[in-house]
Short mmCIF file of C-alpha atoms and ligand atoms in Angstrom, two decimals:
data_model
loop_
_atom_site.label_atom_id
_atom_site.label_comp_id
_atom_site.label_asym_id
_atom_site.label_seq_id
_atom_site.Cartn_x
_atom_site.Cartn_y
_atom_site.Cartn_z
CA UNK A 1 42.02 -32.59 -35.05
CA UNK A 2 39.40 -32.50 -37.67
CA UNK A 3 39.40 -29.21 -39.51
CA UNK A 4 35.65 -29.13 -39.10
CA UNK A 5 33.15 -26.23 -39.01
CA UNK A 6 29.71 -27.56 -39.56
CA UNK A 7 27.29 -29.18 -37.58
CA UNK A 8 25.62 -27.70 -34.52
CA UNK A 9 25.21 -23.94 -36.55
CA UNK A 10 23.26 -21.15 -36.03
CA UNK A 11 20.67 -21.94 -38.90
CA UNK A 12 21.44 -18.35 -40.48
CA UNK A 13 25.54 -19.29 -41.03
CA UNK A 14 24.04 -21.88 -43.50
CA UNK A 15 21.45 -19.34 -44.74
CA UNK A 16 22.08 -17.78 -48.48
CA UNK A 17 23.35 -14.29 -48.76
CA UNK A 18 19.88 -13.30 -49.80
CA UNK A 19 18.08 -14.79 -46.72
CA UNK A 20 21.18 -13.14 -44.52
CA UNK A 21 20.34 -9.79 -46.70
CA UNK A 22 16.75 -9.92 -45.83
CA UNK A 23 17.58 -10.41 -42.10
CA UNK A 24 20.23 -7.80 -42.00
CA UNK A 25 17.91 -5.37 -44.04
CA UNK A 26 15.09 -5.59 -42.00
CA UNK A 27 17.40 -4.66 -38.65
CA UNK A 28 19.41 -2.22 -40.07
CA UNK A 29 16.11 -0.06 -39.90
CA UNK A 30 15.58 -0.97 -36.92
CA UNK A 31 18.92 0.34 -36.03
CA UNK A 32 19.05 3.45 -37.66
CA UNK A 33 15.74 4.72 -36.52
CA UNK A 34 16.88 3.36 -32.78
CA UNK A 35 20.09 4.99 -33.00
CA UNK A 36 18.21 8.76 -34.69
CA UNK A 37 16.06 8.47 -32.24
CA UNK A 38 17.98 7.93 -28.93
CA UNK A 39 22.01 9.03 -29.58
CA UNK A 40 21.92 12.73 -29.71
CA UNK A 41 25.17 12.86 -31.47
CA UNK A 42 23.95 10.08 -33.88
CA UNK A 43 20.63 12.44 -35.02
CA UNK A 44 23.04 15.58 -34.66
CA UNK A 45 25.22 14.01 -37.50
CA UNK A 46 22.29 12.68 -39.35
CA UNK A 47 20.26 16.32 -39.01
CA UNK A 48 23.57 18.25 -40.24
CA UNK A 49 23.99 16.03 -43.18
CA UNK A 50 19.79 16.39 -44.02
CA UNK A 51 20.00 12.86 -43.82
CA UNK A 52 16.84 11.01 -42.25
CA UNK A 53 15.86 7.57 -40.70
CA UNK A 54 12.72 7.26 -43.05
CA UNK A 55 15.26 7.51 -46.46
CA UNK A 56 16.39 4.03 -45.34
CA UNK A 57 14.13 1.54 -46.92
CA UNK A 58 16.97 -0.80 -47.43
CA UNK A 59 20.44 -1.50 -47.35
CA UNK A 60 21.13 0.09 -50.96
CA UNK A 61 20.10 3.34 -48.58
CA UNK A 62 22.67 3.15 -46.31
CA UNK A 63 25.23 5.33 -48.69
CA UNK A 64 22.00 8.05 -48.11
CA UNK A 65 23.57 8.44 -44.22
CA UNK A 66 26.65 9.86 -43.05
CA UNK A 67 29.78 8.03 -41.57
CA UNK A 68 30.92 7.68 -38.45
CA UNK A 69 34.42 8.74 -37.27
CA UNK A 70 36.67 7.81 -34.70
CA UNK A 71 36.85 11.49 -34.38
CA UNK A 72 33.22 11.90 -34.19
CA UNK A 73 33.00 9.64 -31.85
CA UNK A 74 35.64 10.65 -29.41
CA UNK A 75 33.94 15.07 -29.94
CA UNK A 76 31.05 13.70 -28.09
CA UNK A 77 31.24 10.12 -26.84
CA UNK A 78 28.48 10.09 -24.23
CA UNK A 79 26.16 11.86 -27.55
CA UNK A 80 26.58 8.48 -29.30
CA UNK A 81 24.80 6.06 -26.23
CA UNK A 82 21.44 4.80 -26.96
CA UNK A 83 20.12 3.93 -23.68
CA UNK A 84 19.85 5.46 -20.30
CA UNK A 85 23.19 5.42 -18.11
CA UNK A 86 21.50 2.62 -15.86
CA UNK A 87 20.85 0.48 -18.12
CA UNK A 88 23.94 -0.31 -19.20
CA UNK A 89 25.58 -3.75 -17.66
CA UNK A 90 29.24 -3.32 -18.64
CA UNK A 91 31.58 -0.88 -20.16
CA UNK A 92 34.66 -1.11 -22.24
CA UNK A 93 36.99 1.26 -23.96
CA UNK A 94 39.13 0.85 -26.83
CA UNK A 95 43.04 0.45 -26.95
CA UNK A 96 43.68 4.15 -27.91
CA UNK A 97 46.79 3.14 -29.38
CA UNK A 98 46.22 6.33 -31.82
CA UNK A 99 45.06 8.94 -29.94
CA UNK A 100 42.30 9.06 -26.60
CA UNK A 101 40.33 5.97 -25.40
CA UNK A 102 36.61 5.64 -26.20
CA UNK A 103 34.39 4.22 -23.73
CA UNK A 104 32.02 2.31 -25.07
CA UNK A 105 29.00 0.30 -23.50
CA UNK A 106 26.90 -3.06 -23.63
CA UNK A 107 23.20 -3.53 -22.25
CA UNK A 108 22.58 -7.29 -20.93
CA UNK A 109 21.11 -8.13 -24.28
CA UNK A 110 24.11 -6.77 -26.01
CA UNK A 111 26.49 -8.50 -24.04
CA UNK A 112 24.29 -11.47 -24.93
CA UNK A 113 24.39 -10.81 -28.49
CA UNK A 114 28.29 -10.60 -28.47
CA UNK A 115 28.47 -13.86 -26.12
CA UNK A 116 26.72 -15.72 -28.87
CA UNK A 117 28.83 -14.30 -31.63
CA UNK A 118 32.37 -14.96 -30.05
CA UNK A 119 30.71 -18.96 -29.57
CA UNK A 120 30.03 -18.74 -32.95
CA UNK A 121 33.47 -17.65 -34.00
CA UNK A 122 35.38 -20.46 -31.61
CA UNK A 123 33.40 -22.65 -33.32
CA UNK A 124 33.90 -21.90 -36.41
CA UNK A 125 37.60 -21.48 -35.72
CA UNK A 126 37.17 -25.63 -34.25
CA UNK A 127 36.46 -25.04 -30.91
CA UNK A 128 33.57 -27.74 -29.27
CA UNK A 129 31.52 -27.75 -25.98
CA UNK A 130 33.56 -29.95 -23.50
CA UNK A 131 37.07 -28.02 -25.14
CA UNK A 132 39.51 -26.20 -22.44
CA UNK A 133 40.20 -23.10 -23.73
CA UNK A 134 43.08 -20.86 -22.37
CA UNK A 135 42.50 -17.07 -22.89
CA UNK A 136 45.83 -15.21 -23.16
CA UNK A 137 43.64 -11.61 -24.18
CA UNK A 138 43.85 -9.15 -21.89
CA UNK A 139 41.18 -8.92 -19.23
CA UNK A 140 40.08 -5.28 -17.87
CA UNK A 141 38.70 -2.30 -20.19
CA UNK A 142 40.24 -4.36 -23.69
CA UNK A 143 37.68 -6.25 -25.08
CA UNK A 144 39.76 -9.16 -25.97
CA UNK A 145 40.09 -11.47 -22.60
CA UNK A 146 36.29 -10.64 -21.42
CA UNK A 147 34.72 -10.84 -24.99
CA UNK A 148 36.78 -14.57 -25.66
CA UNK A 149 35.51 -15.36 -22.15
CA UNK A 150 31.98 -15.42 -22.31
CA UNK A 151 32.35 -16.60 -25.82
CA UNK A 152 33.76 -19.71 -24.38
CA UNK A 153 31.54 -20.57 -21.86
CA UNK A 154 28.67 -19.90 -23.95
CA UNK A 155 29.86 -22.46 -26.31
CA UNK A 156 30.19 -24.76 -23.49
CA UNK A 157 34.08 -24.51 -22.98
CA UNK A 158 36.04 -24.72 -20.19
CA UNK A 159 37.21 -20.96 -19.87
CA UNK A 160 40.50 -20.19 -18.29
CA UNK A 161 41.01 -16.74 -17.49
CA UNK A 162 44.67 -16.06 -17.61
CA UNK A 163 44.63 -12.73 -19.28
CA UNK A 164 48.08 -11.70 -20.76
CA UNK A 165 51.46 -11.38 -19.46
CA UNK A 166 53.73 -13.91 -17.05
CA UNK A 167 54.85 -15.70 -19.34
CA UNK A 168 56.17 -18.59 -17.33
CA UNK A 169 52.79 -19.09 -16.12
CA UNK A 170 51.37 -19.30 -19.46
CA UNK A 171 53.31 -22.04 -20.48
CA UNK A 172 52.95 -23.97 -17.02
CA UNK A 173 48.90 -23.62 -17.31
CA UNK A 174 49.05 -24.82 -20.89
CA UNK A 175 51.03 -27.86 -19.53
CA UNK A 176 49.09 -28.42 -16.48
CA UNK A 177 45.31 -27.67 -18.32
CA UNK A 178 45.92 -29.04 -21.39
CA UNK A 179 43.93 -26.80 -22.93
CA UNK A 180 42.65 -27.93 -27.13
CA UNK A 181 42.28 -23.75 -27.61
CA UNK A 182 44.48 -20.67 -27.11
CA UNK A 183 43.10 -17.32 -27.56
CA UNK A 184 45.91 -14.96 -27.79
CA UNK A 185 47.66 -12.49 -29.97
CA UNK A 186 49.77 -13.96 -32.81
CA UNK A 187 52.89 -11.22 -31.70
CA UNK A 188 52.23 -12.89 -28.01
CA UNK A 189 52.05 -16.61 -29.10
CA UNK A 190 55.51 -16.30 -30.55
CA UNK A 191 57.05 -15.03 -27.50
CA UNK A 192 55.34 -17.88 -25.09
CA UNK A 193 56.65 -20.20 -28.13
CA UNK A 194 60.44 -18.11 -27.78
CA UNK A 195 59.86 -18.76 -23.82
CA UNK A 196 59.19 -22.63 -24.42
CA UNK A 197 62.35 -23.00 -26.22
CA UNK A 198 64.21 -20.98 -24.05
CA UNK A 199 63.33 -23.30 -20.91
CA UNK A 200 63.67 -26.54 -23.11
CA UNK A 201 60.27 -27.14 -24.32
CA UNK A 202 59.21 -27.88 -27.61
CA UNK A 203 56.65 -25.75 -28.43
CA UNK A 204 54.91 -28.14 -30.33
CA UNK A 205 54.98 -30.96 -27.72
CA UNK A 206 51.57 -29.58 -26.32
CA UNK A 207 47.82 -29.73 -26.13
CA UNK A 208 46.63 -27.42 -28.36
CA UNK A 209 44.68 -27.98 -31.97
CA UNK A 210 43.71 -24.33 -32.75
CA UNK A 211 44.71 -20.98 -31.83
CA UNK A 212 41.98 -18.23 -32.44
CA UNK A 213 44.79 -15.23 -33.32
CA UNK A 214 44.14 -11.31 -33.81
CA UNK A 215 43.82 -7.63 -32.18
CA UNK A 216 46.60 -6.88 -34.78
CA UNK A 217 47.61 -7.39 -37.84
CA UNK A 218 49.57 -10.76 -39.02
CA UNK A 219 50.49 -12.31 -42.08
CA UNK A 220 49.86 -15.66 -44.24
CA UNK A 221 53.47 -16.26 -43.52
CA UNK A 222 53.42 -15.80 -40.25
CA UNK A 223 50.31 -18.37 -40.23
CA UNK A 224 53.05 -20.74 -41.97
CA UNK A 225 55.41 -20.01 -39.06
CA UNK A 226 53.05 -20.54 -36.45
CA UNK A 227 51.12 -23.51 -37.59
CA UNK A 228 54.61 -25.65 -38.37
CA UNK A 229 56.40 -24.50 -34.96
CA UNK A 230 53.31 -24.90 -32.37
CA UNK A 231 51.72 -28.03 -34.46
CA UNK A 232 48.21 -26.29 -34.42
CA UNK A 233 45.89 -24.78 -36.68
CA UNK A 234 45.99 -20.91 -36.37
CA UNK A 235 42.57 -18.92 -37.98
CA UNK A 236 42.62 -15.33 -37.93
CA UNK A 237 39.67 -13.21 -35.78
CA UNK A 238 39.00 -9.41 -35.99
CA UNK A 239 37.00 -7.04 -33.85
CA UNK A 240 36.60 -3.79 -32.82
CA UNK A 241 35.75 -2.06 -29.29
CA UNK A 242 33.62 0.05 -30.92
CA UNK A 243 31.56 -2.07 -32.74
CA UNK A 244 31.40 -4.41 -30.25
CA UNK A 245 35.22 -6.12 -29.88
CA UNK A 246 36.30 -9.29 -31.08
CA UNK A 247 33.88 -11.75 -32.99
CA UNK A 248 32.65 -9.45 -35.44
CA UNK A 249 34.30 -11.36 -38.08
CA UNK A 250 36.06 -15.10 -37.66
CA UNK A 251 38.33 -17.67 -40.13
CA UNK A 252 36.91 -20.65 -40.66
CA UNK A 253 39.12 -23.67 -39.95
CA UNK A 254 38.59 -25.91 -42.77
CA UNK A 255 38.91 -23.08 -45.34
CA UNK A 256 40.81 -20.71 -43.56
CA UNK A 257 40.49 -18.62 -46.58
CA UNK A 258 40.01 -14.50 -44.83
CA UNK A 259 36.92 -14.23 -42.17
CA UNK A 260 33.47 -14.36 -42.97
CA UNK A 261 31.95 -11.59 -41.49
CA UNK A 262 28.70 -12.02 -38.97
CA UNK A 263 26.60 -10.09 -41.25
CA UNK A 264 23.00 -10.77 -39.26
CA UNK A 265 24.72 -8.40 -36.96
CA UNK A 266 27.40 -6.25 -38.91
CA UNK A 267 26.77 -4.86 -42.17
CA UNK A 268 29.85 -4.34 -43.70
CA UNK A 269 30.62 -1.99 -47.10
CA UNK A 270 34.03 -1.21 -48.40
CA UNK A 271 35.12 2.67 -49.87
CA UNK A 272 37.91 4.50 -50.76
CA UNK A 273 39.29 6.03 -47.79
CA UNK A 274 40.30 9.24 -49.89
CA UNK A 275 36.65 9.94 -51.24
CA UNK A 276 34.31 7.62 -49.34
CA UNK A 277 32.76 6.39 -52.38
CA UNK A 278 31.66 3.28 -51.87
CA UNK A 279 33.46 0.69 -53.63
CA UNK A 280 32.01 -3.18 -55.43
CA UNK A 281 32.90 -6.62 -54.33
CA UNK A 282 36.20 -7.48 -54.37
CA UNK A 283 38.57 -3.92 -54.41
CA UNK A 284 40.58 -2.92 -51.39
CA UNK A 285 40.04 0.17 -49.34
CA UNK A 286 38.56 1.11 -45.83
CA UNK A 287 35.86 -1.21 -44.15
CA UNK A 288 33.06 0.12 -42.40
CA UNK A 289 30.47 -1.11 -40.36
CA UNK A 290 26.78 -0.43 -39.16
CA UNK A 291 25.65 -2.27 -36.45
CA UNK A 292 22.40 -3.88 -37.01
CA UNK A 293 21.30 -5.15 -33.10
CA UNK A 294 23.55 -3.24 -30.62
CA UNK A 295 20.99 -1.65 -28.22
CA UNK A 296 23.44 0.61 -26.05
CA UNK A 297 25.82 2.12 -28.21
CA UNK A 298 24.91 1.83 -31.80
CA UNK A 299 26.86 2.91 -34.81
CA UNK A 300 26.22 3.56 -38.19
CA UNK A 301 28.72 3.72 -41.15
CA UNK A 302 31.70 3.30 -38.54
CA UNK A 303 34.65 4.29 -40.81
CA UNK A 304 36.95 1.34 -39.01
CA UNK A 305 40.31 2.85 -40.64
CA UNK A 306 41.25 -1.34 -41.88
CA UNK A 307 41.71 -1.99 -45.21
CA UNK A 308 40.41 -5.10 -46.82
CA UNK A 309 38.42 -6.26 -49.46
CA UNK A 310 34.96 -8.03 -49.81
CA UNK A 311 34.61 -11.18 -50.85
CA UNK A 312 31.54 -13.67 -51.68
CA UNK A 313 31.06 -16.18 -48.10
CA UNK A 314 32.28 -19.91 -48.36
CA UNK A 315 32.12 -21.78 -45.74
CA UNK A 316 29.41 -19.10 -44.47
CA UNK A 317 28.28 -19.06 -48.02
CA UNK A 318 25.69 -16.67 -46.94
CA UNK A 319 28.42 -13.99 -44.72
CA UNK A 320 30.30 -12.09 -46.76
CA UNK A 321 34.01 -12.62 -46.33
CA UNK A 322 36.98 -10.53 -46.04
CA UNK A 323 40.81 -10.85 -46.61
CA UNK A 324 42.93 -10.77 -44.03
CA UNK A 325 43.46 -6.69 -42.62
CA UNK A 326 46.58 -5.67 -44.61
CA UNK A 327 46.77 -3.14 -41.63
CA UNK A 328 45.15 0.90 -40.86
CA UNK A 329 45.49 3.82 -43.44
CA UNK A 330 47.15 5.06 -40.65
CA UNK A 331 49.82 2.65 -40.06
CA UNK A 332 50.91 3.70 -43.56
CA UNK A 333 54.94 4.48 -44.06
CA UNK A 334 55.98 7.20 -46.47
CA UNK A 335 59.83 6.69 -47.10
CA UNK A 336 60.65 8.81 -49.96
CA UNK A 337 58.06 8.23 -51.97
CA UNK A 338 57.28 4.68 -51.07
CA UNK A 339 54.21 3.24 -49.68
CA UNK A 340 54.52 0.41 -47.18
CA UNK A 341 52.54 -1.48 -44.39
CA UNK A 342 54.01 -2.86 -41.43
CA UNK A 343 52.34 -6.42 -42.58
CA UNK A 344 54.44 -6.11 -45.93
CA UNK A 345 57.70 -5.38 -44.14
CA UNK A 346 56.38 -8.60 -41.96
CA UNK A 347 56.37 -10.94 -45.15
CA UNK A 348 59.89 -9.82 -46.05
CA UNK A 349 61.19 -10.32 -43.20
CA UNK A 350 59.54 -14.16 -42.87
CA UNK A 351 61.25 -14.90 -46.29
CA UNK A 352 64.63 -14.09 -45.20
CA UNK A 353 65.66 -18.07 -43.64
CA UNK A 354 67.53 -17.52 -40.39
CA UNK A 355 65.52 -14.01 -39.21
CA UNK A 356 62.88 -14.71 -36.17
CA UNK A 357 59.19 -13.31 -36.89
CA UNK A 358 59.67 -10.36 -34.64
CA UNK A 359 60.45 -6.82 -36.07
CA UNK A 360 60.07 -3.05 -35.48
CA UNK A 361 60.11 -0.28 -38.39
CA UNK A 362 61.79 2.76 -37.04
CA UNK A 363 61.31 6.46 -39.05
CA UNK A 364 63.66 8.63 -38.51
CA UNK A 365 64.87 11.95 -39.65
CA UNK A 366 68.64 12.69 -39.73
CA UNK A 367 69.03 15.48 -42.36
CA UNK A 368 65.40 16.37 -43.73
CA UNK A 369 65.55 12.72 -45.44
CA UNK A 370 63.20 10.29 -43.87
CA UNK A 371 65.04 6.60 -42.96
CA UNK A 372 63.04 3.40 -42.20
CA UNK A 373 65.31 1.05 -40.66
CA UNK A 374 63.49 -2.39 -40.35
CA UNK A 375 65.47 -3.83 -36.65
CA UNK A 376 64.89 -7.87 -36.64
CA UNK A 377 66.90 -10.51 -34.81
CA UNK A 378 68.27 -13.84 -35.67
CA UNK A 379 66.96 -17.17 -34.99
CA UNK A 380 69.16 -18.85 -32.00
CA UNK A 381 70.59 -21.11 -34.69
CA UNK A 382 72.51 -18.70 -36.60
CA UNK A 383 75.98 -17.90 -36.35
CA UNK A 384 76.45 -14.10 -35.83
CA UNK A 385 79.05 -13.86 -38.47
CA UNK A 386 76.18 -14.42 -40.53
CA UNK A 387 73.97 -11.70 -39.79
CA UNK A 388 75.39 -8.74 -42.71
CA UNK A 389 74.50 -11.22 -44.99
CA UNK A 390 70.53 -12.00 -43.51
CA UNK A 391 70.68 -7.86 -43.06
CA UNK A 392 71.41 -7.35 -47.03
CA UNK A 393 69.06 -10.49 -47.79
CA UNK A 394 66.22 -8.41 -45.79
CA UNK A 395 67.72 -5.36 -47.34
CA UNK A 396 67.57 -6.40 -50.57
CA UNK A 397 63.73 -7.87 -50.59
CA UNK A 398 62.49 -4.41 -49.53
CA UNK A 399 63.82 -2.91 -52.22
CA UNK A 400 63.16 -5.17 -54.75
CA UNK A 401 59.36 -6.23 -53.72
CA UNK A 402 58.52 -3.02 -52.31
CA UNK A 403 60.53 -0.17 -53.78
CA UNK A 404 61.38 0.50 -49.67
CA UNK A 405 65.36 1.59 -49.50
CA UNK A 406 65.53 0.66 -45.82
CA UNK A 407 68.61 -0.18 -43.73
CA UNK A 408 68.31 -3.57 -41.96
CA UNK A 409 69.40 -4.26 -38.47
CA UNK A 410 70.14 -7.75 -37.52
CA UNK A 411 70.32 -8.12 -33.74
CA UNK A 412 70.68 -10.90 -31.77
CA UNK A 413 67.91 -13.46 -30.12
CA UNK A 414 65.63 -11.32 -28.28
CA UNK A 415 66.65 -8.26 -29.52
CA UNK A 416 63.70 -7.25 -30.67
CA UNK A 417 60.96 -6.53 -27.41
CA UNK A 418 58.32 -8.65 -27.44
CA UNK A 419 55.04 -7.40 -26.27
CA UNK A 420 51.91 -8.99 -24.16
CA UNK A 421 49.45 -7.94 -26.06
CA UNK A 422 49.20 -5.66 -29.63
CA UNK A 423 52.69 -6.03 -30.96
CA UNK A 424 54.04 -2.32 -32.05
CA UNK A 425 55.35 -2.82 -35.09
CA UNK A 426 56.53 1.05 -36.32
CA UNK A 427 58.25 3.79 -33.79
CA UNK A 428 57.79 6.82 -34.85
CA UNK A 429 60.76 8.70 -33.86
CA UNK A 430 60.31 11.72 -36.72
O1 LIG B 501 41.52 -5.53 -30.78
C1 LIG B 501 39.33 -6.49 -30.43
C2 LIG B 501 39.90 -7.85 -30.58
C3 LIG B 501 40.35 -8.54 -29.47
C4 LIG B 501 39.96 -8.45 -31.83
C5 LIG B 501 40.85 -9.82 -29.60
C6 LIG B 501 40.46 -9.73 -31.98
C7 LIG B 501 40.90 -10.42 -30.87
P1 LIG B 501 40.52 -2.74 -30.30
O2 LIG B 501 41.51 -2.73 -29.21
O3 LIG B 501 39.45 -1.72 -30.31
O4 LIG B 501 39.77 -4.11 -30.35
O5 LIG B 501 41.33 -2.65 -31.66
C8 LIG B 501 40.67 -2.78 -32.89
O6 LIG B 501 42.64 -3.75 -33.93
O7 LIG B 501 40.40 -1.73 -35.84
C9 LIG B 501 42.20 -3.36 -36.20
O8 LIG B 501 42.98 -2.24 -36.60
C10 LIG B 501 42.99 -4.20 -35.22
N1 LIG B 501 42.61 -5.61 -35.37
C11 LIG B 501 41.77 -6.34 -34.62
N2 LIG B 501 41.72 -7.62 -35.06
C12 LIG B 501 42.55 -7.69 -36.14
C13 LIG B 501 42.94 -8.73 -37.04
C14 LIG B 501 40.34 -5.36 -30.55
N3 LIG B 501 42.49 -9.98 -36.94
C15 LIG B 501 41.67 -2.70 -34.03
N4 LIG B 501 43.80 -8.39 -38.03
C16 LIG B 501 41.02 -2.90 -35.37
C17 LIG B 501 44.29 -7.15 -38.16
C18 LIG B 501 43.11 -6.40 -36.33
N5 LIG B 501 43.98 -6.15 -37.33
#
């Protein structure tokens, strides 16, 4: 298909990042005055830090406010709502995958708002009105399958609501639908792709021109991988539940060159995660957000816990743009002194020819010494009196790229246990 994102915009994604500035400026004091005003946790923070709605003028005010913490949020999660219990149309709640859930809500105008973002992110990921598009997200309190959904059909798609797992039936509905789209988790895609070989099929003998992949972390080579076994286009998408869930930032297609992030609606600023000083254009650290139009559950300086960088827009030239999430401070590994992210181990391990794309990082503790051994499989082609050598190939790349002294495992096919949704990439066992 054409690797086309133009035509048919919203007239502010070809607006210039002044004009998108102005926009954004003028809501985000809308926002923080709405969210002072109405979220008592929101004015509890703001009073305690002596911080004030009329201080923000403009955006250069924002550093004036305090940030927003997952912690914060979860102390007093009903505090941060903006609007009256009724007048909310739908609620969600994040994964919790580190720590509780957060419920977070949408009025009808919000769910609106995000409707019209996630068509503006198939778009600019290639999706067109009149395109089937199979959703592979999962449907319930994630934001994923519901978000892509009305994203779709706002575009003018052909939604089909499959939600995650079965996997037999994904591949059968991709066969029988023919769907041009697949929203899905990269971790996910593989294992319907593992599945098509498994019964025969050649994964990519199929339908589909674009996969819209994220919810978790992935890798340029793992974009290589995908894109040469499924014969598709795969563009990366990121989103949060509680900003709003996925379409808050979107890969373009024909630059797929990081995500431009929907800046009319999310104001993005980068700082070190250590200091919160706020850092300029183009260094890595933490990314955090202020929504600029969310009516029911507004927040301000959200400290997301990704780590990215800023960069000028390009095909949005007037959305600023972000590399792909190397992954959470969180999700850091500490092996003796070495720093590592799962998504590094994941580019190791996609260099090594003859290892599959799946792996899990497991921390252990034997004698006071922390261990990472890095488990991965073979690909079905390999001949297991190969697999010592792939294990000291793997072995040999962590040390020598990342300063990790890890033990490899090589297991066979399938070894490795593929998930339906959010891969987990690191087990903890310490
Ligand atoms: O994962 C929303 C979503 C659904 C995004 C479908 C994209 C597609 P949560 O469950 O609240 O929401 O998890 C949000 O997932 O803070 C990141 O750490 C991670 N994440 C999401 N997208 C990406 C991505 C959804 N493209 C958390 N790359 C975020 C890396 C991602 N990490």
């Amino acid at each position: 298909m054409s690797a086309d994102s133009r035509g048919g915009l919203d007239p502010i994604e070809t607006a210039s990042a002044d004009e998108v500035a102005a926009v954004a400026e003028e809501r985000l004091r809308w926002s923080v005055r709405h969210a002072y005003e109405n979220s008592t946790a929101t004015r509890a923070a703001f009073d305690a830090a002596g911080a004030h709605p009329d201080d923000v003028h403009g955006l250069a005010d924002l550093a004036k406010v305090p940030f927003t913490t997952k912690a914060d949020l979860r102390a007093d999660n009903w505090g941060r709502f903006a609007v009256p219990r009724a007048e909310l149309a739908r609620i969600h709640a994040s994964s919790g995958t580190t720590g509780l859930a957060t419920v977070v809500g949408y009025t009808a105008g919000d769910l609106d708002t995000w409707a019209t973002l996630m068509a503006r992110s198939i778009r600019a990921a290639g999706g067109r009105p009149g395109m089937t598009v199979h959703i592979a997200y999962g449907y319930g309190l994630f934001t994923g399958g519901l978000g892509a959904h009305y994203g779709a059909e706002k575009l003018g798609c052909t939604a089909v609501p499959v939600s995650s797992g079965m996997t037999e039936r994904q591949i059968k509905l991709i066969a029988d639908l023919r769907p041009e789209v697949i929203m899905i988790t990269p971790s996910y895609l593989l294992a319907i792709g593992d599945e098509m070989e498994r019964m025969g099929l050649d994964p990519a003998e199929n339908s589909l021109q674009v996969g819209i992949l994220g919810a978790e972390p992935w890798t340029e080579g793992m974009r290589v991988e995908i894109e040469a076994r499924f014969g598709m286009h795969a563009v990366d998408i990121y989103g949060l539940s509680e900003v709003m869930g996925p379409g808050v930032a979107q890969e373009c297609v024909d630059s797929k060159d990081g995500l431009h992030i929907w800046a009319d609606h999310f104001w993005p600023e980068i700082i070190d995660p250590q200091t919160g000083v706020p850092l300029p254009e183009g260094e890595r650290g933490e990314l955090v957000l202020t929504s600029l139009t969310k009516a029911a559950f507004p927040v301000i300086r959200y400290r997301t816990g990704d780590l990215t960088r800023l960069l000028p827009g390009t095909s949005r030239p007037g959305m600023p743009r972000i590399e792909r999430i190397t992954g959470r401070a969180d999700d850091m590994m500490i092996v003796r002194g070495a720093n590592a992210y799962p998504s590094q181990v994941e580019q190791m391990v996609l260099r090594v020819e003859g290892l599959a794309p799946h792996f899990l990082c497991v921390l252990t503790r034997p004698d006071r010494l922390d261990v990472l051994t890095v488990r991965t499989e073979a690909r079905p082609d390999v001949e297991a009196s190969r697999y010592d050598d792939l294990a000291g190939a793997l072995q040999a790349l962590l040390l020598a790229e990342l300063g990790l002294g890890a033990k490899v495992e090589v297991g066979e096919p399938g070894a490795i246990e593929r998930s339906v949704g959010k891969a987990r990439r690191v087990l903890d066992l310490r």
